[in-house]
Each structure stands twice: as structure tokens, then as C-alpha cells.
Amino acid sequence: MTVAETAEATQTDIDAETLTSAEFWFDPLCPWAWLTSRWGMEVERVRSVDITWSVMSLSVLNEGRDLPEEYREMMDRGWGPVRVIIAAARDHGDMVVKPLYDAMGARIHLEGERDFAKVIAAALDEVGLPAELADYADSDVLDAQLRASHQRAIDLVGDEVGTPVIAVDGQAFFGPVVSPAPQGEDAGRLWDGFRLVAGTPGFFEIKRSRTVGPIFDPTDD
């Protein structure tokens, strides 16, 4: 059984009527989205929450912006992973999105792989998807679908954001940005607070300066 098939089988065991639905938009390149997604997975474990995982794109977000050369180069290469995820979802269903994200993100953020062609090939193999999907990395044939998924997030949250975006109870926010990702009941309490502010009319923003970088292993804190 592939990772995608295992995820689908597990989902059938959940009583959907008891769940709060949320949607999480990510770009595999973003380390902050990766950490927030690990928090989201913990939330699903400790709260009755069902997250739909969707693609947004930093490459789309930063089109036409004046960026430092190094970041511009990253944005030019950043089309590949999100294009492949969109193609995989089209051909094999939305249930492959999260496993493919996990496989890509682990290689990018935990293993430090920056050759996205290698990331894509290994992730497709891990999830049990056809290697030919990698061809979409350099093709704009599905960019309309990619842009539509991205725009759904932007329409909910506004323009001055990045990844991740989470929507719940009809409201969407950028973040939360956390490092390291909370575990167990700590993750649940943060979710409770997130839902509280999402349900507060007129609430827009809480922010402070980041004093640490992405901490992928909590023991590194």
C-alpha cells in the first residue's frame, strides 16, 4: 500500500460529522509553511479537525516584484514542485496532495536538498506516483489550475501575505508562524486560540519580530 492509499484508508475511519473543516494552503519551498503544517498534523491528532491541503505558490505571489537576485532565482525554480502537485491531484485525486507535500518537504527542509528535480523524482517514487508527472515541472500547461488554487487563498486573506494560509469557520489568516511546531496538547491549545480569533469579527493581526529561524527538530531549540 502506498503512502497515499494509507492516508485515504485512515480518513475513512473518521466520523466526518464530528469534525471541524479547515483548509491549509502551502508552497513546498516555504520552511515556515512546513513547520505550520507539522502543527496542523498535531492538531488533527488532538482535536476533531479535518484539514484539506491545497497549493499556493510563492512564485505566483512574487511575480513582478523587485526581489534580491538569490530569492528571484529560487522563485524561478519554485514553479516545479507546485506544478507537479497540481498535475498529480488532477490525475490521481486530491488525496495525493498531502503525501506528496510531505515527501517533497522532508527532502527540502529536513535533508537540505535544493535540486528540485531530485526532490520531485524521489517524492513521486515514495508516494507511488508515475515518474512522468515530473515532466510538468517545466510546463505551464496547468498553470491556470495552479493560479486558481493560489487565488482562492488570496481572495480569502488578502494580498499582503505569504505562506501558509489557513481558512476555518469562513475566515482565513496567514500563519500562524511557529518555530518549532507545537506538539500534543500545546498544538491543540494554539488551535483553540486560532479558532477564537477567527471567530472574532474585525480581528486582523497579531505580530511580533521573529527571534529564531525555522526549528525543524524541537530538540534543537
Short mmCIF file of C-alpha atoms in Angstrom, two decimals, residues 2 4-5 8 16 36 51 56 63-64 72 80 86 89 103 117 126 138 141 156 174 177 184 215-216:
data_model
loop_
_atom_site.label_atom_id
_atom_site.label_comp_id
_atom_site.label_asym_id
_atom_site.label_seq_id
_atom_site.Cartn_x
_atom_site.Cartn_y
_atom_site.Cartn_z
CA THR A 2 1.38 3.42 -0.95
CA ALA A 4 -1.41 7.95 -0.45
CA GLU A 5 -3.54 4.80 -0.13
CA GLU A 8 -7.08 7.57 2.29
CA ALA A 16 -16.90 13.37 9.45
CA THR A 36 2.91 25.16 10.45
CA ILE A 51 -7.67 19.64 7.05
CA MET A 56 -0.48 28.24 -3.28
CA GLU A 63 5.62 37.77 -9.93
CA GLY A 64 6.64 41.27 -10.98
CA ARG A 72 14.46 35.63 -7.61
CA GLY A 80 8.35 22.95 -10.47
CA ILE A 86 -1.30 20.18 -9.25
CA ALA A 89 -4.01 15.91 -7.99
CA ALA A 103 7.66 13.73 0.67
CA ALA A 117 14.33 17.84 -9.94
CA GLU A 126 7.92 7.49 -2.45
CA ASP A 138 8.87 22.66 -16.69
CA VAL A 141 0.06 23.72 -19.23
CA LEU A 156 -9.90 34.93 1.41
CA PHE A 174 -1.71 33.99 7.16
CA VAL A 177 4.20 31.22 12.13
CA GLY A 184 0.41 17.38 21.64
CA ILE A 215 13.49 24.77 14.02
CA PHE A 216 12.58 21.50 12.35
#
